[in-house]
Amino acid sequence: MQTCYWKLQNNEQDAEVMSKAAAFIQAGEVVAFPTETVYGLGANGLNSEAVAKIFAAKGRPNDNPLILHIADVKDVEPLTTGLNENAKALMEAFWPGPLTLVINKSAIVPDAVSAGLSTVAVRYPSNKFAQQLIKACGCPVAAPSANISGRPSPTNAQDVWEDMHGKVAAVLDGGNCGIGLESTVVDTTEPVPVILRPGGITYEMLMEVLGEVEIDPALQGDANYKPKAPGMKYRHYAPKSAMYLLESEGAKLLPKFAGNALAEGKRVGVLCSKETAEALRADCKGLNLPAEASEKLLISSWGESLEELAANLFYLLRDFDRTMPDVILAEGVSESGIGLAVMNRMRKAAGYQIVIVVDGEPSLKIGELPLFMLK
Ligand code: TXA
Ligand code: MG
């Protein structure tokens, strides 16, 4: 399939692009588009055959339901048998924005979208291009993240193109996504709402509106719990190189581990804050490593704040698939605010290879430390 690539310019030419993109979606085709979180792969959410094309393009398991995107609060009504007070309060506080609500579904929502569940996930994005597209389509737009299943979600149109050209009708390029992590998913059908996936609308923000909110215990990576969002159970975001996440006190061991791995001749990818990156570069100078050893140190810094980390994380993880280090060492961060969502994605990317310090000694949460960390 020939894939069209259309750049959105924020001028009057966009209207023409939007109507061509909407025509594809109305004809049952798939179009990738920007949102404030990550890029989505959109199709007519009320057309099972169109929805099946999304699953095919991504290579996504059929038991993983999709989010329906709307561009007006009142468009949620036909999709549900009714909204409770918690759902209404969250819509009022956070829509449009990076919050997806799981609600009881009505009969018009195809099983292909809800993967046979009695609920449906709905989101009203704040991104203007997303809103224009959904309005032009005149139907709810089913859209998962626009990556091949298992890869990090794309946060720019080039990354979408890499995964989707030849598989979808068009890619709309609306620049970089501001938030960079997928929306928060909240199940509002429980008496106390449950966060199934943390995201840009934080635990603290939800608590302020609801007074009470739970976090799905499966998010901690405990194999005894099955996640309530089917998508959260899959291996996800993992770069091709082995990745270790250094949490809490473990983060302080980053320079030592990097030095040991370099001494073994490994190419070492480091994912860290600007401050840590600067300290590491100074350390390397102090060590007087031979030129070829320092060339093997690939430092990817996300900047200074948790928001910058969220915005850059998926791009940096994808970049490691281009540079392919032998090992990736990632610095853990605080779980406050958007840090909860960041740490959830980083733990998955690391395949739960998490280094912590126990009784003053480094240890891996699951399994054995690799040799270069034992020196
Ligand atoms: O930010 C986002 O949410 C992006 C953009 C494109 O809007 N979309 C996105 O979709 O991340 P996707 O399909 O990659 O992730 C949707 C998540 C999955 O973990 C899925 O299992 C869960 O939401 N989900 C969807 N419907 C559900 C339902 N009825 N009950 C529980 N979880 C559901
Ligand atoms: Mg996804």
Short mmCIF file of C-alpha atoms and ligand atoms in Angstrom, two decimals:
data_model
loop_
_atom_site.label_atom_id
_atom_site.label_comp_id
_atom_site.label_asym_id
_atom_site.label_seq_id
_atom_site.Cartn_x
_atom_site.Cartn_y
_atom_site.Cartn_z
CA MET A 1 0.00 0.00 0.00
CA GLN A 2 1.20 3.50 -0.89
CA THR A 3 1.14 5.65 2.27
CA CYS A 4 0.49 9.41 1.91
CA TYR A 5 2.58 11.72 4.12
CA TRP A 6 0.91 15.03 4.86
CA LYS A 7 2.53 17.78 6.90
CA LEU A 8 0.16 19.96 8.89
CA GLN A 9 1.18 23.63 8.77
CA ASN A 10 -1.24 25.39 11.09
CA ASN A 11 -2.64 27.34 8.14
CA GLU A 12 -5.64 27.18 5.78
CA GLN A 13 -4.11 24.30 3.77
CA ASP A 14 -4.73 22.01 6.77
CA ALA A 15 -8.47 21.96 6.05
CA GLU A 16 -7.85 20.22 2.72
CA VAL A 17 -5.50 17.66 4.32
CA MET A 18 -8.06 17.00 7.06
CA SER A 19 -10.85 16.39 4.58
CA LYS A 20 -8.68 13.95 2.57
CA ALA A 21 -7.68 12.15 5.79
CA ALA A 22 -11.31 12.04 6.97
CA ALA A 23 -12.37 10.63 3.59
CA PHE A 24 -9.90 7.77 4.06
CA ILE A 25 -11.30 7.04 7.54
CA GLN A 26 -14.91 7.22 6.31
CA ALA A 27 -13.95 4.76 3.55
CA GLY A 28 -12.73 2.28 6.20
CA GLU A 29 -8.98 3.02 5.92
CA VAL A 30 -6.43 3.75 8.67
CA VAL A 31 -4.73 7.15 9.16
CA ALA A 32 -2.01 8.01 11.71
CA PHE A 33 -2.46 11.36 13.47
CA PRO A 34 -0.87 13.40 16.28
CA THR A 35 -2.31 13.80 19.77
CA GLU A 36 -0.92 15.59 22.83
CA THR A 37 0.28 12.23 24.25
CA VAL A 38 1.60 10.06 21.40
CA TYR A 39 0.65 9.50 17.74
CA GLY A 40 -2.47 7.38 17.15
CA LEU A 41 -3.55 5.00 14.38
CA GLY A 42 -7.12 6.01 13.63
CA ALA A 43 -10.03 4.21 12.00
CA ASN A 44 -13.84 4.49 12.11
CA GLY A 45 -14.57 3.16 15.61
CA LEU A 46 -18.04 1.94 14.67
CA ASN A 47 -16.85 -0.13 11.69
CA SER A 48 -15.48 -3.57 12.67
CA GLU A 49 -13.71 -4.11 9.35
CA ALA A 50 -11.90 -0.78 9.59
CA VAL A 51 -10.93 -1.56 13.19
CA ALA A 52 -9.55 -4.95 12.09
CA LYS A 53 -7.12 -3.05 9.81
CA ILE A 54 -5.64 -1.28 12.86
CA PHE A 55 -4.91 -4.63 14.53
CA ALA A 56 -3.32 -5.91 11.31
CA ALA A 57 -1.12 -2.81 10.81
CA LYS A 58 0.20 -2.99 14.40
CA GLY A 59 0.39 -6.77 14.72
CA ARG A 60 -1.71 -6.29 17.86
CA PRO A 61 -3.28 -9.21 19.77
CA ASN A 62 -7.09 -9.23 19.37
CA ASP A 63 -7.70 -9.39 23.13
CA ASN A 64 -6.35 -5.86 23.59
CA PRO A 65 -9.19 -3.30 23.34
CA LEU A 66 -8.90 0.14 21.70
CA ILE A 67 -9.68 3.66 22.88
CA LEU A 68 -12.47 5.57 21.09
CA HIS A 69 -11.53 9.23 20.50
CA ILE A 70 -14.20 11.93 20.42
CA ALA A 71 -14.06 15.69 19.87
CA ASP A 72 -17.05 16.87 21.90
CA VAL A 73 -18.12 15.90 25.42
CA LYS A 74 -21.63 15.07 24.27
CA ASP A 75 -20.32 12.48 21.80
CA VAL A 76 -19.66 10.12 24.73
CA GLU A 77 -23.41 9.58 25.29
CA PRO A 78 -24.18 7.20 22.39
CA LEU A 79 -21.18 5.04 23.39
CA THR A 80 -22.33 4.24 26.93
CA THR A 81 -25.30 2.90 28.89
CA GLY A 82 -24.70 5.66 31.43
CA LEU A 83 -22.06 7.65 33.30
CA ASN A 84 -21.71 7.72 37.08
CA GLU A 85 -20.77 10.78 39.17
CA ASN A 86 -17.06 9.90 39.21
CA ALA A 87 -16.91 9.67 35.42
CA LYS A 88 -18.75 12.97 35.06
CA ALA A 89 -16.43 14.71 37.54
CA LEU A 90 -13.34 13.48 35.67
CA MET A 91 -14.70 14.55 32.29
CA GLU A 92 -15.50 17.97 33.70
CA ALA A 93 -12.03 18.37 35.23
CA PHE A 94 -9.77 16.86 32.57
CA TRP A 95 -11.44 16.75 29.15
CA PRO A 96 -10.17 17.56 26.64
CA GLY A 97 -6.83 16.12 27.76
CA PRO A 98 -4.66 13.06 28.38
CA LEU A 99 -7.25 11.08 30.35
CA THR A 100 -9.03 7.94 29.09
CA LEU A 101 -12.15 6.78 30.93
CA VAL A 102 -13.29 3.16 31.00
CA ILE A 103 -17.10 3.20 31.11
CA ASN A 104 -19.93 0.71 30.46
CA LYS A 105 -20.39 0.36 26.71
CA SER A 106 -23.55 0.64 24.65
CA ALA A 107 -24.55 -1.79 21.90
CA ILE A 108 -23.20 0.43 19.09
CA VAL A 109 -19.58 -0.19 20.17
CA PRO A 110 -18.30 -3.16 18.13
CA ASP A 111 -16.75 -6.12 19.95
CA ALA A 112 -13.64 -5.56 17.84
CA VAL A 113 -13.08 -2.27 19.73
CA SER A 114 -13.83 -3.51 23.26
CA ALA A 115 -12.23 -6.94 22.69
CA GLY A 116 -15.40 -8.53 23.98
CA LEU A 117 -15.44 -6.61 27.32
CA SER A 118 -18.64 -4.98 28.59
CA THR A 119 -16.76 -1.68 28.93
CA VAL A 120 -15.23 0.78 26.46
CA ALA A 121 -12.36 3.26 26.86
CA VAL A 122 -13.09 6.82 25.66
CA ARG A 123 -10.83 9.86 25.35
CA TYR A 124 -11.30 13.46 24.20
CA PRO A 125 -7.82 14.65 23.18
CA SER A 126 -6.77 18.29 23.52
CA ASN A 127 -4.51 18.34 20.44
CA LYS A 128 -6.09 20.68 17.88
CA PHE A 129 -5.16 18.53 14.86
CA ALA A 130 -6.68 15.46 16.52
CA GLN A 131 -9.86 17.40 17.25
CA GLN A 132 -10.08 18.69 13.66
CA LEU A 133 -9.64 15.20 12.25
CA ILE A 134 -12.23 13.58 14.56
CA LYS A 135 -14.74 16.36 13.79
CA ALA A 136 -14.14 15.98 10.03
CA CYS A 137 -14.72 12.20 10.31
CA GLY A 138 -18.06 12.63 12.08
CA CYS A 139 -17.60 9.34 13.97
CA PRO A 140 -15.68 8.17 17.04
CA VAL A 141 -12.12 7.37 15.98
CA ALA A 142 -10.67 4.16 17.40
CA ALA A 143 -6.94 4.71 17.89
CA PRO A 144 -4.16 2.85 19.63
CA SER A 145 -0.63 4.23 19.69
CA ALA A 146 0.86 4.23 16.16
CA ASN A 147 3.74 1.79 16.84
CA ILE A 148 4.24 -1.82 15.85
CA SER A 149 2.99 -3.77 18.90
CA GLY A 150 5.69 -3.99 21.58
CA ARG A 151 7.77 -1.01 20.40
CA PRO A 152 7.81 2.37 22.18
CA SER A 153 4.91 4.60 21.13
CA PRO A 154 5.88 7.19 18.49
CA THR A 155 6.05 10.83 19.59
CA ASN A 156 6.93 12.28 16.16
CA ALA A 157 5.84 11.57 12.58
CA GLN A 158 9.21 10.13 11.50
CA ASP A 159 8.92 7.39 14.12
CA VAL A 160 5.37 6.67 12.91
CA TRP A 161 6.63 6.48 9.35
CA GLU A 162 9.37 4.02 10.37
CA ASP A 163 6.76 1.59 11.78
CA MET A 164 3.75 2.23 9.51
CA HIS A 165 4.70 3.22 5.97
CA GLY A 166 3.23 0.78 3.49
CA LYS A 167 0.69 -0.40 6.10
CA VAL A 168 -1.73 2.53 6.46
CA ALA A 169 -3.40 5.00 4.06
CA ALA A 170 -1.79 8.19 5.43
CA VAL A 171 0.40 9.73 8.12
CA LEU A 172 -0.42 13.25 9.33
CA ASP A 173 2.67 15.07 10.59
CA GLY A 174 1.72 17.50 13.35
CA GLY A 175 5.18 17.80 14.94
CA ASN A 176 6.30 16.47 18.33
CA CYS A 177 3.77 15.34 20.95
CA GLY A 178 3.98 17.56 24.03
CA ILE A 179 3.45 15.00 26.81
CA GLY A 180 5.19 12.05 25.22
CA LEU A 181 3.56 9.23 27.26
CA GLU A 182 0.17 7.63 26.59
CA SER A 183 -2.91 8.90 28.41
CA THR A 184 -3.85 7.95 31.95
CA VAL A 185 -6.47 5.16 31.82
CA VAL A 186 -8.99 5.19 34.70
CA ASP A 187 -11.65 2.53 35.24
CA THR A 188 -14.68 4.46 36.49
CA THR A 189 -16.97 1.43 36.68
CA GLU A 190 -15.59 0.38 40.11
CA PRO A 191 -16.96 2.00 43.30
CA VAL A 192 -13.47 3.49 43.82
CA PRO A 193 -11.96 4.45 40.43
CA VAL A 194 -8.79 2.56 39.51
CA ILE A 195 -5.76 3.80 37.54
CA LEU A 196 -5.10 1.05 35.00
CA ARG A 197 -2.29 2.96 33.27
CA PRO A 198 -0.56 6.06 34.74
CA GLY A 199 -0.05 9.03 32.42
CA GLY A 200 -0.15 12.81 32.09
CA ILE A 201 -3.15 13.22 34.41
CA THR A 202 -1.37 12.22 37.61
CA TYR A 203 -2.48 10.30 40.70
CA GLU A 204 -2.26 13.57 42.66
CA MET A 205 -4.53 15.38 40.15
CA LEU A 206 -7.09 12.54 40.24
CA MET A 207 -7.06 12.47 44.06
CA GLU A 208 -7.84 16.17 44.14
CA VAL A 209 -11.03 15.64 42.13
CA LEU A 210 -12.13 12.21 43.42
CA GLY A 211 -10.81 12.12 47.01
CA GLU A 212 -10.22 8.39 46.54
CA VAL A 213 -8.47 6.50 43.76
CA GLU A 214 -6.67 3.16 43.55
CA ILE A 215 -3.72 2.06 41.44
CA ASP A 216 -3.99 -1.34 39.74
CA PRO A 217 -1.57 -3.47 41.82
CA ALA A 218 -0.39 -5.26 38.66
CA LEU A 219 1.41 -2.03 37.64
CA GLN A 220 4.20 -2.80 40.12
CA GLY A 221 5.22 -5.74 37.95
CA ASP A 222 4.02 -8.29 40.52
CA ALA A 223 3.35 -11.47 38.55
CA ASN A 224 0.63 -12.48 41.06
CA TYR A 225 -1.69 -9.80 39.69
CA LYS A 226 -3.21 -9.75 36.22
CA PRO A 227 -3.51 -6.18 34.88
CA LYS A 228 -7.07 -4.97 34.29
CA ALA A 229 -6.05 -3.12 31.12
CA PRO A 230 -5.29 -6.04 28.82
CA GLY A 231 -2.57 -4.01 27.05
CA MET A 232 -0.54 -3.62 30.24
CA LYS A 233 0.33 -7.32 30.38
CA TYR A 234 2.41 -7.34 27.21
CA ARG A 235 6.17 -6.87 26.99
CA HIS A 236 6.43 -3.30 25.85
CA TYR A 237 8.78 -0.46 24.99
CA ALA A 238 11.81 -2.72 25.31
CA PRO A 239 14.84 -1.65 23.27
CA LYS A 240 16.71 -4.48 21.53
CA SER A 241 19.72 -4.04 23.88
CA ALA A 242 19.59 -5.40 27.47
CA MET A 243 18.41 -2.58 29.73
CA TYR A 244 18.83 -2.18 33.50
CA LEU A 245 16.89 0.38 35.53
CA LEU A 246 18.81 1.68 38.56
CA GLU A 247 16.22 2.66 41.17
CA SER A 248 16.55 4.79 44.35
CA GLU A 249 20.01 4.25 45.87
CA GLY A 250 20.84 2.02 42.89
CA ALA A 251 21.02 5.14 40.69
CA LYS A 252 24.20 6.23 42.50
CA LEU A 253 25.97 3.15 41.13
CA LEU A 254 25.56 4.31 37.53
CA PRO A 255 29.13 5.75 37.10
CA LYS A 256 30.69 2.62 38.61
CA PHE A 257 28.65 0.21 36.46
CA ALA A 258 29.30 2.28 33.33
CA GLY A 259 33.05 2.28 34.06
CA ASN A 260 33.10 -1.50 34.66
CA ALA A 261 31.20 -2.23 31.46
CA LEU A 262 33.50 0.08 29.44
CA ALA A 263 36.52 -1.65 30.97
CA GLU A 264 35.12 -4.92 29.60
CA GLY A 265 35.02 -3.33 26.14
CA LYS A 266 31.22 -3.04 26.09
CA ARG A 267 29.38 -0.27 24.28
CA VAL A 268 27.33 1.32 27.05
CA GLY A 269 24.14 3.33 26.54
CA VAL A 270 23.21 5.58 29.45
CA LEU A 271 19.78 7.17 29.90
CA CYS A 272 20.01 9.90 32.53
CA SER A 273 19.34 13.50 33.58
CA LYS A 274 21.48 16.37 32.32
CA GLU A 275 23.12 16.65 35.74
CA THR A 276 24.13 12.97 35.79
CA ALA A 277 25.32 13.21 32.18
CA GLU A 278 27.63 16.09 33.06
CA ALA A 279 29.00 14.27 36.12
CA LEU A 280 29.58 11.13 34.04
CA ARG A 281 31.46 13.04 31.35
CA ALA A 282 33.64 14.69 34.02
CA ASP A 283 34.23 11.24 35.61
CA CYS A 284 35.36 9.84 32.28
CA LYS A 285 37.83 12.68 31.85
CA GLY A 286 39.15 11.91 35.36
CA LEU A 287 39.55 8.24 34.49
CA ASN A 288 41.65 9.15 31.44
CA LEU A 289 39.99 6.40 29.43
CA PRO A 290 41.53 5.67 26.04
CA ALA A 291 39.68 7.42 23.19
CA GLU A 292 38.10 4.20 21.94
CA ALA A 293 36.62 3.47 25.39
CA SER A 294 35.02 6.89 25.73
CA GLU A 295 33.60 6.54 22.22
CA LYS A 296 31.82 3.46 23.50
CA LEU A 297 29.91 5.51 26.05
CA LEU A 298 26.62 6.67 24.49
CA ILE A 299 24.98 9.16 26.84
CA SER A 300 21.34 10.09 26.17
CA SER A 301 20.20 12.84 28.47
CA TRP A 302 16.52 13.68 28.81
CA GLY A 303 17.09 17.18 30.23
CA GLU A 304 16.30 18.39 33.71
CA SER A 305 12.64 17.89 34.62
CA LEU A 306 10.31 14.87 34.84
CA GLU A 307 8.21 16.53 32.12
CA GLU A 308 11.22 16.60 29.78
CA LEU A 309 11.89 12.97 30.62
CA ALA A 310 8.29 12.04 29.74
CA ALA A 311 8.46 14.01 26.49
CA ASN A 312 11.80 12.46 25.40
CA LEU A 313 11.68 8.91 26.83
CA PHE A 314 10.16 7.04 23.87
CA TYR A 315 12.28 8.89 21.34
CA LEU A 316 15.45 8.06 23.32
CA LEU A 317 14.44 4.39 23.71
CA ARG A 318 13.86 4.16 19.96
CA ASP A 319 17.20 5.83 19.37
CA PHE A 320 18.95 3.02 21.25
CA ASP A 321 17.58 0.66 18.57
CA ARG A 322 19.53 2.74 16.05
CA THR A 323 22.81 2.87 18.05
CA MET A 324 22.45 -0.66 19.54
CA PRO A 325 24.72 -0.52 22.64
CA ASP A 326 25.62 -3.83 24.35
CA VAL A 327 23.90 -2.69 27.51
CA ILE A 328 21.70 0.25 28.59
CA LEU A 329 21.87 1.70 32.10
CA ALA A 330 18.89 3.92 32.99
CA GLU A 331 18.68 6.25 35.96
CA GLY A 332 15.45 5.89 37.96
CA VAL A 333 13.49 8.96 39.11
CA SER A 334 10.97 9.87 41.81
CA GLU A 335 7.45 8.50 41.34
CA SER A 336 5.71 11.77 42.16
CA GLY A 337 3.59 13.52 39.53
CA ILE A 338 4.28 12.24 36.02
CA GLY A 339 7.22 10.28 37.54
CA LEU A 340 4.77 7.42 38.27
CA ALA A 341 4.00 7.06 34.54
CA VAL A 342 7.66 7.46 33.56
CA MET A 343 8.80 4.75 35.99
CA ASN A 344 6.01 2.42 34.82
CA ARG A 345 7.25 2.73 31.19
CA MET A 346 10.94 2.49 32.17
CA ARG A 347 10.34 -0.69 34.23
CA LYS A 348 8.60 -2.30 31.29
CA ALA A 349 11.32 -1.16 28.89
CA ALA A 350 13.88 -2.78 31.21
CA GLY A 351 11.84 -6.00 31.30
CA TYR A 352 11.75 -5.47 35.11
CA GLN A 353 15.56 -5.81 35.36
CA ILE A 354 15.66 -3.39 38.29
CA VAL A 355 18.81 -2.73 40.33
CA ILE A 356 18.23 -1.71 43.97
CA VAL A 357 20.55 -1.53 46.98
CA VAL A 358 19.86 -4.03 49.81
CA ASP A 359 21.99 -3.84 53.00
CA GLY A 360 24.50 -1.67 51.17
CA GLU A 361 24.90 -4.15 48.29
CA PRO A 362 23.49 -3.86 44.76
CA SER A 363 20.94 -6.51 43.89
CA LEU A 364 18.59 -7.28 41.02
CA LYS A 365 14.90 -7.44 42.01
CA ILE A 366 14.38 -10.53 39.87
CA GLY A 367 17.32 -12.75 38.88
CA GLU A 368 21.09 -12.35 39.15
CA LEU A 369 23.23 -9.27 38.63
CA PRO A 370 25.35 -9.40 35.47
CA LEU A 371 29.08 -9.90 36.12
CA PHE A 372 30.12 -6.33 35.30
CA MET A 373 27.97 -5.06 38.19
CA LEU A 374 29.61 -7.37 40.72
CA LYS A 375 33.11 -5.89 40.44
O1 TXA B 1 -2.61 8.46 24.76
C1 TXA B 1 -3.23 7.47 24.38
O2 TXA B 1 -4.05 6.88 25.09
C2 TXA B 1 -2.93 6.99 22.94
C3 TXA B 1 -3.40 8.08 21.97
C4 TXA B 1 -3.29 7.66 20.55
O3 TXA B 1 -4.70 8.48 22.30
N1 TXA B 1 -3.58 5.73 22.71
C5 TXA B 1 -3.15 4.59 23.28
O4 TXA B 1 -3.87 3.46 22.92
O5 TXA B 1 -2.20 4.52 24.05
P1 TXA B 1 -3.35 1.97 23.18
O6 TXA B 1 -4.30 1.11 22.44
O7 TXA B 1 -1.94 1.88 22.80
O8 TXA B 1 -3.54 1.73 24.71
C6 TXA B 1 -4.85 1.60 25.25
C7 TXA B 1 -4.77 0.95 26.62
C8 TXA B 1 -4.37 -0.51 26.53
O9 TXA B 1 -3.55 -0.83 27.64
C9 TXA B 1 -5.73 -1.22 26.62
O10 TXA B 1 -5.63 -2.54 27.11
C10 TXA B 1 -6.50 -0.31 27.57
O11 TXA B 1 -6.08 0.99 27.21
N2 TXA B 1 -7.95 -0.43 27.39
C11 TXA B 1 -8.69 -0.12 26.29
N3 TXA B 1 -9.99 -0.41 26.49
C12 TXA B 1 -10.10 -0.90 27.75
C13 TXA B 1 -11.19 -1.39 28.54
N4 TXA B 1 -12.44 -1.42 28.09
N5 TXA B 1 -10.90 -1.85 29.79
C14 TXA B 1 -9.64 -1.83 30.27
N6 TXA B 1 -8.57 -1.37 29.57
C15 TXA B 1 -8.80 -0.93 28.32
MG MG B 2 0.03 1.33 22.78
#
